[in-house]
Amino acid sequence: DAGVIQSPRHEVTEMGQEVTLRCKLISGHNSLFWYRQTMMRGLELLIYFNNNVPIDDSGMPEDRFSAKMPNASFSTLKIQPSEPRDSAVYFCASSLELGISADTQYFGPGTRLTVL
Amino acid sequence: DAKTTQPPSMDCAEGRAANLPCNHSTISGNEYVYWYRQIHSQGPQYIIHGLKNNETNEMASLIITEDRKSSTLILPHATLRDTAVYYCIVRGGSSNTGKLIFGQGTTLQVKP
């Protein structure tokens, strides 16, 4: 298995532009997590899905951020409009299932976003 | 999920065992202890997890105290490639939501 795939790996954009980050889950996994990492705040959970349904989006910073799962194996995280403070590394992770006591999350390589 | 406390940094000589401690004094009976690590510029990587018993896999060993209030991750023969930030996370139990809450972790520097 190729593992969790994220694209693009690097994105540089200007303030005000729309940014779309993409994530492909590991085949057979039903849960999807989006994280953001900055020096100041560390690794933060933004939102997670189970069986394509958003379960908890309390970590999404504001309405400029939105995430979707158009199908069981793919997710997008969109920022519109982007701001310099959105600059960070964005990771997605997948796991087999929620609701079990022991489940492992597998992380992608991340997308490094720079908003100028 | 219970909170964890880890030292901010540790050094280890290459080839020696690295012992990374974690305190989780408020852990509840059905919560698991997970360890992840993050090598520079990469995504976090799962290492091992356990509930009560000690666990071992190809990467590491996890020793959990009998009262479950602390644990130690052991890398038996540390290499330079083991230099990373190591995160100890407690999760699961009756309120299990699948969330991983990352703290600041321990930065392990393996030196030649």
Short mmCIF file of N, CA, C and O in Angstrom, two decimals, chain A:
data_model
loop_
_atom_site.label_atom_id
_atom_site.label_comp_id
_atom_site.label_asym_id
_atom_site.label_seq_id
_atom_site.Cartn_x
_atom_site.Cartn_y
_atom_site.Cartn_z
N ASP A 1 0.85 -1.19 0.00
CA ASP A 1 0.00 0.00 0.00
C ASP A 1 0.88 1.24 0.00
O ASP A 1 1.89 1.28 0.68
N ALA A 2 0.46 2.29 -0.72
CA ALA A 2 1.28 3.48 -0.84
C ALA A 2 1.21 4.35 0.40
O ALA A 2 1.97 5.30 0.51
N GLY A 3 0.33 4.09 1.29
CA GLY A 3 0.18 4.95 2.45
C GLY A 3 -0.72 6.12 2.11
O GLY A 3 -1.30 6.22 1.02
N VAL A 4 -0.83 7.06 3.05
CA VAL A 4 -1.64 8.25 2.84
C VAL A 4 -0.89 9.17 1.87
O VAL A 4 0.31 9.41 2.04
N ILE A 5 -1.61 9.64 0.87
CA ILE A 5 -1.00 10.49 -0.16
C ILE A 5 -1.57 11.90 -0.05
O ILE A 5 -2.78 12.08 -0.01
N GLN A 6 -0.68 12.89 -0.02
CA GLN A 6 -1.11 14.28 0.03
C GLN A 6 -0.54 15.04 -1.16
O GLN A 6 0.59 14.79 -1.59
N SER A 7 -1.33 15.98 -1.65
CA SER A 7 -0.84 16.84 -2.72
C SER A 7 -1.45 18.23 -2.58
O SER A 7 -2.57 18.37 -2.05
N PRO A 8 -0.75 19.27 -3.00
CA PRO A 8 0.66 19.23 -3.37
C PRO A 8 1.54 19.08 -2.14
O PRO A 8 1.06 19.18 -1.01
N ARG A 9 2.81 18.85 -2.30
CA ARG A 9 3.71 18.77 -1.16
C ARG A 9 4.12 20.16 -0.69
O ARG A 9 4.36 20.37 0.50
N HIS A 10 4.18 21.09 -1.61
CA HIS A 10 4.49 22.48 -1.29
C HIS A 10 3.55 23.38 -2.07
O HIS A 10 3.24 23.11 -3.23
N GLU A 11 3.10 24.45 -1.40
CA GLU A 11 2.22 25.40 -2.06
C GLU A 11 2.59 26.79 -1.58
O GLU A 11 2.66 27.05 -0.37
N VAL A 12 2.85 27.66 -2.55
CA VAL A 12 3.12 29.06 -2.23
C VAL A 12 2.06 29.88 -2.94
O VAL A 12 1.86 29.73 -4.15
N THR A 13 1.37 30.72 -2.20
CA THR A 13 0.29 31.50 -2.79
C THR A 13 0.29 32.89 -2.19
O THR A 13 0.98 33.16 -1.21
N GLU A 14 -0.51 33.73 -2.76
CA GLU A 14 -0.61 35.10 -2.25
C GLU A 14 -1.88 35.26 -1.43
O GLU A 14 -2.89 34.59 -1.69
N MET A 15 -1.79 36.15 -0.49
CA MET A 15 -2.93 36.43 0.38
C MET A 15 -4.18 36.70 -0.45
O MET A 15 -4.11 37.42 -1.46
N GLY A 16 -5.29 36.11 -0.04
CA GLY A 16 -6.55 36.31 -0.73
C GLY A 16 -6.89 35.22 -1.73
O GLY A 16 -8.04 35.10 -2.15
N GLN A 17 -5.90 34.42 -2.09
CA GLN A 17 -6.14 33.35 -3.05
C GLN A 17 -6.78 32.14 -2.36
O GLN A 17 -6.61 31.91 -1.15
N GLU A 18 -7.47 31.33 -3.17
CA GLU A 18 -8.02 30.08 -2.67
C GLU A 18 -6.97 28.99 -2.74
O GLU A 18 -6.22 28.90 -3.71
N VAL A 19 -6.92 28.18 -1.69
CA VAL A 19 -5.96 27.08 -1.63
C VAL A 19 -6.73 25.79 -1.39
O VAL A 19 -7.63 25.74 -0.54
N THR A 20 -6.41 24.75 -2.14
CA THR A 20 -7.03 23.44 -1.94
C THR A 20 -5.95 22.40 -1.70
O THR A 20 -5.07 22.20 -2.55
N LEU A 21 -6.04 21.74 -0.58
CA LEU A 21 -5.12 20.66 -0.23
C LEU A 21 -5.87 19.34 -0.38
O LEU A 21 -7.06 19.26 -0.05
N ARG A 22 -5.15 18.33 -0.84
CA ARG A 22 -5.80 17.06 -1.16
C ARG A 22 -5.17 15.90 -0.39
O ARG A 22 -3.97 15.92 -0.09
N CYS A 23 -6.01 14.91 -0.12
CA CYS A 23 -5.55 13.76 0.66
C CYS A 23 -6.25 12.50 0.17
O CYS A 23 -7.48 12.48 0.01
N LYS A 24 -5.48 11.44 -0.04
CA LYS A 24 -6.03 10.14 -0.40
C LYS A 24 -5.76 9.19 0.76
O LYS A 24 -4.62 9.00 1.16
N LEU A 25 -6.83 8.59 1.26
CA LEU A 25 -6.72 7.68 2.40
C LEU A 25 -6.10 6.36 1.99
O LEU A 25 -6.08 5.99 0.81
N ILE A 26 -5.62 5.62 2.98
CA ILE A 26 -5.19 4.25 2.76
C ILE A 26 -6.43 3.42 2.44
O ILE A 26 -7.49 3.57 3.07
N SER A 27 -6.31 2.56 1.45
CA SER A 27 -7.42 1.74 1.02
C SER A 27 -7.99 0.93 2.19
O SER A 27 -7.25 0.29 2.94
N GLY A 28 -9.32 1.00 2.35
CA GLY A 28 -9.96 0.24 3.42
C GLY A 28 -10.14 1.02 4.71
O GLY A 28 -10.84 0.57 5.62
N HIS A 29 -9.50 2.18 4.82
CA HIS A 29 -9.66 3.02 6.01
C HIS A 29 -10.93 3.85 5.90
O HIS A 29 -11.30 4.30 4.82
N ASN A 30 -11.58 4.04 7.06
CA ASN A 30 -12.86 4.73 7.07
C ASN A 30 -12.84 6.07 7.78
O ASN A 30 -13.83 6.80 7.76
N SER A 31 -11.73 6.39 8.45
CA SER A 31 -11.65 7.64 9.21
C SER A 31 -10.52 8.50 8.66
O SER A 31 -9.45 8.00 8.33
N LEU A 32 -10.79 9.80 8.62
CA LEU A 32 -9.86 10.75 8.03
C LEU A 32 -9.71 11.95 8.96
O LEU A 32 -10.72 12.46 9.46
N PHE A 33 -8.47 12.35 9.18
CA PHE A 33 -8.17 13.44 10.11
C PHE A 33 -7.32 14.49 9.38
O PHE A 33 -6.39 14.14 8.66
N TRP A 34 -7.62 15.76 9.60
CA TRP A 34 -6.78 16.86 9.11
C TRP A 34 -6.14 17.56 10.32
O TRP A 34 -6.83 17.95 11.26
N TYR A 35 -4.81 17.74 10.25
CA TYR A 35 -4.05 18.42 11.29
C TYR A 35 -3.29 19.59 10.66
O TYR A 35 -2.99 19.59 9.48
N ARG A 36 -2.94 20.53 11.52
CA ARG A 36 -2.09 21.65 11.11
C ARG A 36 -0.94 21.76 12.11
O ARG A 36 -1.16 21.60 13.32
N GLN A 37 0.26 22.05 11.62
CA GLN A 37 1.41 22.17 12.51
C GLN A 37 2.13 23.48 12.26
O GLN A 37 2.52 23.80 11.14
N THR A 38 2.30 24.23 13.34
CA THR A 38 3.10 25.46 13.32
C THR A 38 4.07 25.44 14.48
O THR A 38 3.88 24.67 15.44
N MET A 39 5.09 26.25 14.41
CA MET A 39 6.05 26.33 15.50
C MET A 39 5.37 26.80 16.78
O MET A 39 5.66 26.30 17.87
N MET A 40 4.48 27.75 16.63
CA MET A 40 3.86 28.35 17.82
C MET A 40 2.86 27.41 18.50
O MET A 40 2.81 27.34 19.73
N ARG A 41 2.08 26.68 17.72
CA ARG A 41 0.96 25.93 18.29
C ARG A 41 1.14 24.42 18.22
O ARG A 41 0.29 23.68 18.72
N GLY A 42 2.21 23.97 17.59
CA GLY A 42 2.42 22.53 17.50
C GLY A 42 1.42 21.88 16.55
O GLY A 42 0.92 22.51 15.62
N LEU A 43 1.12 20.60 16.80
CA LEU A 43 0.19 19.84 15.97
C LEU A 43 -1.22 19.99 16.51
O LEU A 43 -1.49 19.64 17.66
N GLU A 44 -2.11 20.49 15.68
CA GLU A 44 -3.50 20.71 16.09
C GLU A 44 -4.43 19.92 15.18
O GLU A 44 -4.26 19.96 13.95
N LEU A 45 -5.42 19.28 15.76
CA LEU A 45 -6.44 18.60 14.99
C LEU A 45 -7.46 19.63 14.51
O LEU A 45 -8.01 20.39 15.31
N LEU A 46 -7.73 19.64 13.21
CA LEU A 46 -8.68 20.60 12.64
C LEU A 46 -10.08 20.00 12.54
O LEU A 46 -11.06 20.59 12.99
N ILE A 47 -10.16 18.83 11.93
CA ILE A 47 -11.46 18.21 11.68
C ILE A 47 -11.23 16.73 11.43
O ILE A 47 -10.14 16.33 11.01
N TYR A 48 -12.24 15.90 11.71
CA TYR A 48 -12.12 14.51 11.31
C TYR A 48 -13.46 13.95 10.88
O TYR A 48 -14.52 14.46 11.27
N PHE A 49 -13.38 12.94 10.03
CA PHE A 49 -14.53 12.30 9.40
C PHE A 49 -14.53 10.82 9.74
O PHE A 49 -13.48 10.20 9.96
N ASN A 50 -15.73 10.26 9.73
CA ASN A 50 -15.87 8.82 9.79
C ASN A 50 -16.91 8.42 8.75
O ASN A 50 -18.02 8.97 8.74
N ASN A 51 -16.54 7.48 7.90
CA ASN A 51 -17.44 7.07 6.82
C ASN A 51 -17.99 8.26 6.04
O ASN A 51 -19.21 8.37 5.79
N ASN A 52 -17.12 9.17 5.70
CA ASN A 52 -17.40 10.35 4.88
C ASN A 52 -18.18 11.44 5.61
O ASN A 52 -18.46 12.49 5.02
N VAL A 53 -18.53 11.23 6.85
CA VAL A 53 -19.34 12.19 7.59
C VAL A 53 -18.44 12.97 8.57
O VAL A 53 -17.70 12.35 9.34
N PRO A 54 -18.51 14.31 8.55
CA PRO A 54 -17.71 15.06 9.53
C PRO A 54 -18.22 14.81 10.94
O PRO A 54 -19.42 14.92 11.20
N ILE A 55 -17.30 14.46 11.83
CA ILE A 55 -17.67 14.14 13.20
C ILE A 55 -17.43 15.32 14.14
O ILE A 55 -18.24 15.61 15.01
N ASP A 56 -16.30 15.98 13.97
CA ASP A 56 -15.94 17.07 14.86
C ASP A 56 -15.11 18.08 14.09
O ASP A 56 -14.02 17.75 13.63
N ASP A 57 -15.64 19.27 13.92
CA ASP A 57 -14.90 20.33 13.21
C ASP A 57 -14.55 21.48 14.16
O ASP A 57 -14.29 22.60 13.72
N SER A 58 -14.52 21.19 15.45
CA SER A 58 -14.29 22.26 16.43
C SER A 58 -12.89 22.86 16.33
O SER A 58 -12.65 23.95 16.82
N GLY A 59 -11.98 22.16 15.69
CA GLY A 59 -10.63 22.68 15.54
C GLY A 59 -10.43 23.55 14.32
O GLY A 59 -9.36 24.16 14.16
N MET A 60 -11.42 23.65 13.47
CA MET A 60 -11.31 24.50 12.28
C MET A 60 -11.26 25.96 12.74
O MET A 60 -12.15 26.42 13.45
N PRO A 61 -10.22 26.69 12.32
CA PRO A 61 -10.00 28.02 12.89
C PRO A 61 -11.11 29.02 12.61
O PRO A 61 -11.45 29.82 13.46
N GLU A 62 -11.66 29.00 11.45
CA GLU A 62 -12.71 29.96 11.12
C GLU A 62 -13.38 29.55 9.82
O GLU A 62 -13.02 28.54 9.21
N ASP A 63 -14.38 30.33 9.43
CA ASP A 63 -15.20 29.96 8.27
C ASP A 63 -14.43 29.94 6.96
O ASP A 63 -14.92 29.40 5.97
N ARG A 64 -13.26 30.47 6.96
CA ARG A 64 -12.47 30.45 5.73
C ARG A 64 -11.99 29.03 5.41
O ARG A 64 -11.59 28.76 4.28
N PHE A 65 -12.04 28.16 6.40
CA PHE A 65 -11.60 26.78 6.23
C PHE A 65 -12.80 25.88 6.02
O PHE A 65 -13.80 25.99 6.73
N SER A 66 -12.71 24.97 5.06
CA SER A 66 -13.74 23.97 4.87
C SER A 66 -13.10 22.68 4.41
O SER A 66 -12.08 22.69 3.73
N ALA A 67 -13.71 21.56 4.79
CA ALA A 67 -13.19 20.25 4.40
C ALA A 67 -14.34 19.38 3.94
O ALA A 67 -15.45 19.48 4.45
N LYS A 68 -14.02 18.53 2.97
CA LYS A 68 -15.04 17.64 2.41
C LYS A 68 -14.45 16.27 2.15
O LYS A 68 -13.23 16.12 2.00
N MET A 69 -15.34 15.29 2.07
CA MET A 69 -14.96 13.96 1.59
C MET A 69 -15.94 13.61 0.48
O MET A 69 -17.01 13.07 0.74
N PRO A 70 -15.61 13.91 -0.75
CA PRO A 70 -16.52 13.63 -1.86
C PRO A 70 -16.72 12.13 -2.09
O PRO A 70 -17.73 11.73 -2.67
N ASN A 71 -15.77 11.33 -1.65
CA ASN A 71 -15.94 9.88 -1.69
C ASN A 71 -15.14 9.25 -0.55
O ASN A 71 -14.47 9.95 0.20
N ALA A 72 -15.22 7.95 -0.46
CA ALA A 72 -14.67 7.26 0.70
C ALA A 72 -13.15 7.28 0.77
O ALA A 72 -12.58 6.97 1.81
N SER A 73 -12.50 7.62 -0.32
CA SER A 73 -11.05 7.51 -0.32
C SER A 73 -10.33 8.84 -0.48
O SER A 73 -9.10 8.89 -0.54
N PHE A 74 -11.07 9.94 -0.53
CA PHE A 74 -10.46 11.21 -0.90
C PHE A 74 -11.05 12.36 -0.08
O PHE A 74 -12.25 12.37 0.21
N SER A 75 -10.20 13.30 0.27
CA SER A 75 -10.67 14.47 1.02
C SER A 75 -9.95 15.72 0.55
O SER A 75 -8.80 15.66 0.05
N THR A 76 -10.61 16.85 0.69
CA THR A 76 -10.00 18.14 0.39
C THR A 76 -10.16 19.07 1.59
O THR A 76 -11.14 19.00 2.33
N LEU A 77 -9.16 19.92 1.77
CA LEU A 77 -9.21 21.00 2.75
C LEU A 77 -9.01 22.29 1.98
O LEU A 77 -7.99 22.45 1.30
N LYS A 78 -9.98 23.17 2.07
CA LYS A 78 -9.95 24.39 1.29
C LYS A 78 -9.86 25.61 2.21
O LYS A 78 -10.51 25.66 3.26
N ILE A 79 -9.04 26.56 1.80
CA ILE A 79 -8.92 27.82 2.53
C ILE A 79 -9.24 28.93 1.53
O ILE A 79 -8.59 29.06 0.50
N GLN A 80 -10.27 29.71 1.85
CA GLN A 80 -10.70 30.77 0.96
C GLN A 80 -11.33 31.90 1.74
O GLN A 80 -12.38 31.69 2.38
N PRO A 81 -10.74 33.10 1.74
CA PRO A 81 -9.45 33.44 1.17
C PRO A 81 -8.30 33.11 2.13
O PRO A 81 -8.49 33.10 3.35
N SER A 82 -7.15 32.84 1.59
CA SER A 82 -6.00 32.52 2.43
C SER A 82 -5.38 33.78 3.03
O SER A 82 -5.49 34.88 2.45
N GLU A 83 -4.74 33.62 4.19
CA GLU A 83 -4.06 34.72 4.87
C GLU A 83 -2.67 34.24 5.28
O GLU A 83 -2.45 33.03 5.46
N PRO A 84 -1.74 35.17 5.48
CA PRO A 84 -0.37 34.77 5.87
C PRO A 84 -0.34 33.91 7.12
O PRO A 84 0.50 33.01 7.22
N ARG A 85 -1.25 34.13 8.06
CA ARG A 85 -1.23 33.33 9.29
C ARG A 85 -1.67 31.88 9.07
O ARG A 85 -1.61 31.07 10.00
N ASP A 86 -2.13 31.56 7.87
CA ASP A 86 -2.48 30.18 7.54
C ASP A 86 -1.24 29.38 7.15
O ASP A 86 -1.34 28.15 6.96
N SER A 87 -0.12 30.04 7.02
CA SER A 87 1.11 29.34 6.65
C SER A 87 1.44 28.29 7.71
O SER A 87 1.52 28.61 8.90
N ALA A 88 1.61 27.06 7.28
CA ALA A 88 1.81 25.94 8.19
C ALA A 88 2.06 24.70 7.36
O ALA A 88 1.99 24.72 6.13
N VAL A 89 2.32 23.59 8.04
CA VAL A 89 2.32 22.28 7.39
C VAL A 89 1.00 21.60 7.75
O VAL A 89 0.64 21.52 8.93
N TYR A 90 0.31 21.15 6.73
CA TYR A 90 -0.98 20.50 6.92
C TYR A 90 -0.82 19.01 6.66
O TYR A 90 -0.36 18.59 5.60
N PHE A 91 -1.23 18.22 7.66
CA PHE A 91 -1.15 16.77 7.55
C PHE A 91 -2.55 16.17 7.51
O PHE A 91 -3.45 16.66 8.19
N CYS A 92 -2.71 15.12 6.73
CA CYS A 92 -3.89 14.30 6.91
C CYS A 92 -3.45 12.92 7.37
O CYS A 92 -2.30 12.51 7.15
N ALA A 93 -4.35 12.25 8.04
CA ALA A 93 -4.09 10.91 8.56
C ALA A 93 -5.34 10.08 8.38
O ALA A 93 -6.46 10.62 8.36
N SER A 94 -5.17 8.77 8.23
CA SER A 94 -6.34 7.91 8.15
C SER A 94 -6.19 6.76 9.12
O SER A 94 -5.08 6.40 9.54
N SER A 95 -7.33 6.21 9.50
CA SER A 95 -7.33 5.03 10.36
C SER A 95 -8.48 4.12 9.95
O SER A 95 -9.37 4.54 9.21
N LEU A 96 -8.45 2.90 10.45
CA LEU A 96 -9.45 1.93 10.04
C LEU A 96 -10.86 2.37 10.41
O LEU A 96 -11.77 2.36 9.60
N GLU A 97 -11.03 2.78 11.69
CA GLU A 97 -12.38 3.03 12.17
C GLU A 97 -12.31 3.85 13.43
O GLU A 97 -11.33 3.80 14.17
N LEU A 98 -13.35 4.62 13.71
CA LEU A 98 -13.49 5.28 14.99
C LEU A 98 -14.25 4.38 15.94
O LEU A 98 -14.85 3.40 15.54
N GLY A 99 -14.27 4.77 17.19
CA GLY A 99 -15.14 4.11 18.14
C GLY A 99 -14.60 2.82 18.70
O GLY A 99 -15.28 2.12 19.43
N ILE A 100 -13.35 2.50 18.37
CA ILE A 100 -12.72 1.36 19.02
C ILE A 100 -11.60 1.90 19.87
O ILE A 100 -11.04 2.95 19.58
N SER A 101 -11.30 1.20 20.89
CA SER A 101 -10.37 1.75 21.89
C SER A 101 -8.95 1.88 21.37
O SER A 101 -8.22 2.75 21.80
N ALA A 102 -8.58 1.02 20.49
CA ALA A 102 -7.20 1.08 20.00
C ALA A 102 -7.21 1.09 18.49
O ALA A 102 -7.54 0.10 17.86
N ASP A 103 -6.90 2.24 17.94
CA ASP A 103 -6.83 2.32 16.49
C ASP A 103 -5.67 3.23 16.15
O ASP A 103 -5.45 4.23 16.82
N THR A 104 -4.97 2.89 15.12
CA THR A 104 -3.74 3.61 14.76
C THR A 104 -4.01 4.57 13.62
O THR A 104 -4.66 4.20 12.64
N GLN A 105 -3.51 5.78 13.75
CA GLN A 105 -3.59 6.74 12.66
C GLN A 105 -2.28 6.73 11.87
O GLN A 105 -1.20 6.74 12.45
N TYR A 106 -2.42 6.75 10.57
CA TYR A 106 -1.27 6.78 9.67
C TYR A 106 -1.28 8.12 8.95
O TYR A 106 -2.27 8.50 8.33
N PHE A 107 -0.16 8.81 9.05
CA PHE A 107 -0.06 10.18 8.55
C PHE A 107 0.56 10.23 7.16
O PHE A 107 1.43 9.42 6.82
N GLY A 108 0.11 11.22 6.40
CA GLY A 108 0.74 11.53 5.13
C GLY A 108 1.98 12.38 5.33
O GLY A 108 2.31 12.76 6.46
N PRO A 109 2.66 12.70 4.23
CA PRO A 109 3.91 13.46 4.33
C PRO A 109 3.71 14.95 4.57
O PRO A 109 4.67 15.65 4.88
N GLY A 110 2.48 15.42 4.44
CA GLY A 110 2.19 16.82 4.71
C GLY A 110 2.27 17.70 3.47
O GLY A 110 2.92 17.37 2.48
N THR A 111 1.57 18.84 3.56
CA THR A 111 1.66 19.91 2.56
C THR A 111 2.16 21.16 3.27
O THR A 111 1.54 21.61 4.23
N ARG A 112 3.28 21.67 2.80
CA ARG A 112 3.81 22.91 3.38
C ARG A 112 3.22 24.09 2.64
O ARG A 112 3.50 24.28 1.46
N LEU A 113 2.39 24.86 3.33
CA LEU A 113 1.70 26.01 2.74
C LEU A 113 2.36 27.30 3.19
O LEU A 113 2.54 27.52 4.38
N THR A 114 2.68 28.14 2.21
CA THR A 114 3.20 29.48 2.50
C THR A 114 2.28 30.48 1.83
O THR A 114 2.08 30.42 0.60
N VAL A 115 1.72 31.38 2.63
CA VAL A 115 0.86 32.43 2.11
C VAL A 115 1.60 33.76 2.25
O VAL A 115 1.93 34.17 3.37
N LEU A 116 1.86 34.39 1.12
CA LEU A 116 2.65 35.63 1.13
C LEU A 116 1.78 36.87 1.30
O LEU A 116 0.60 36.84 0.95
#
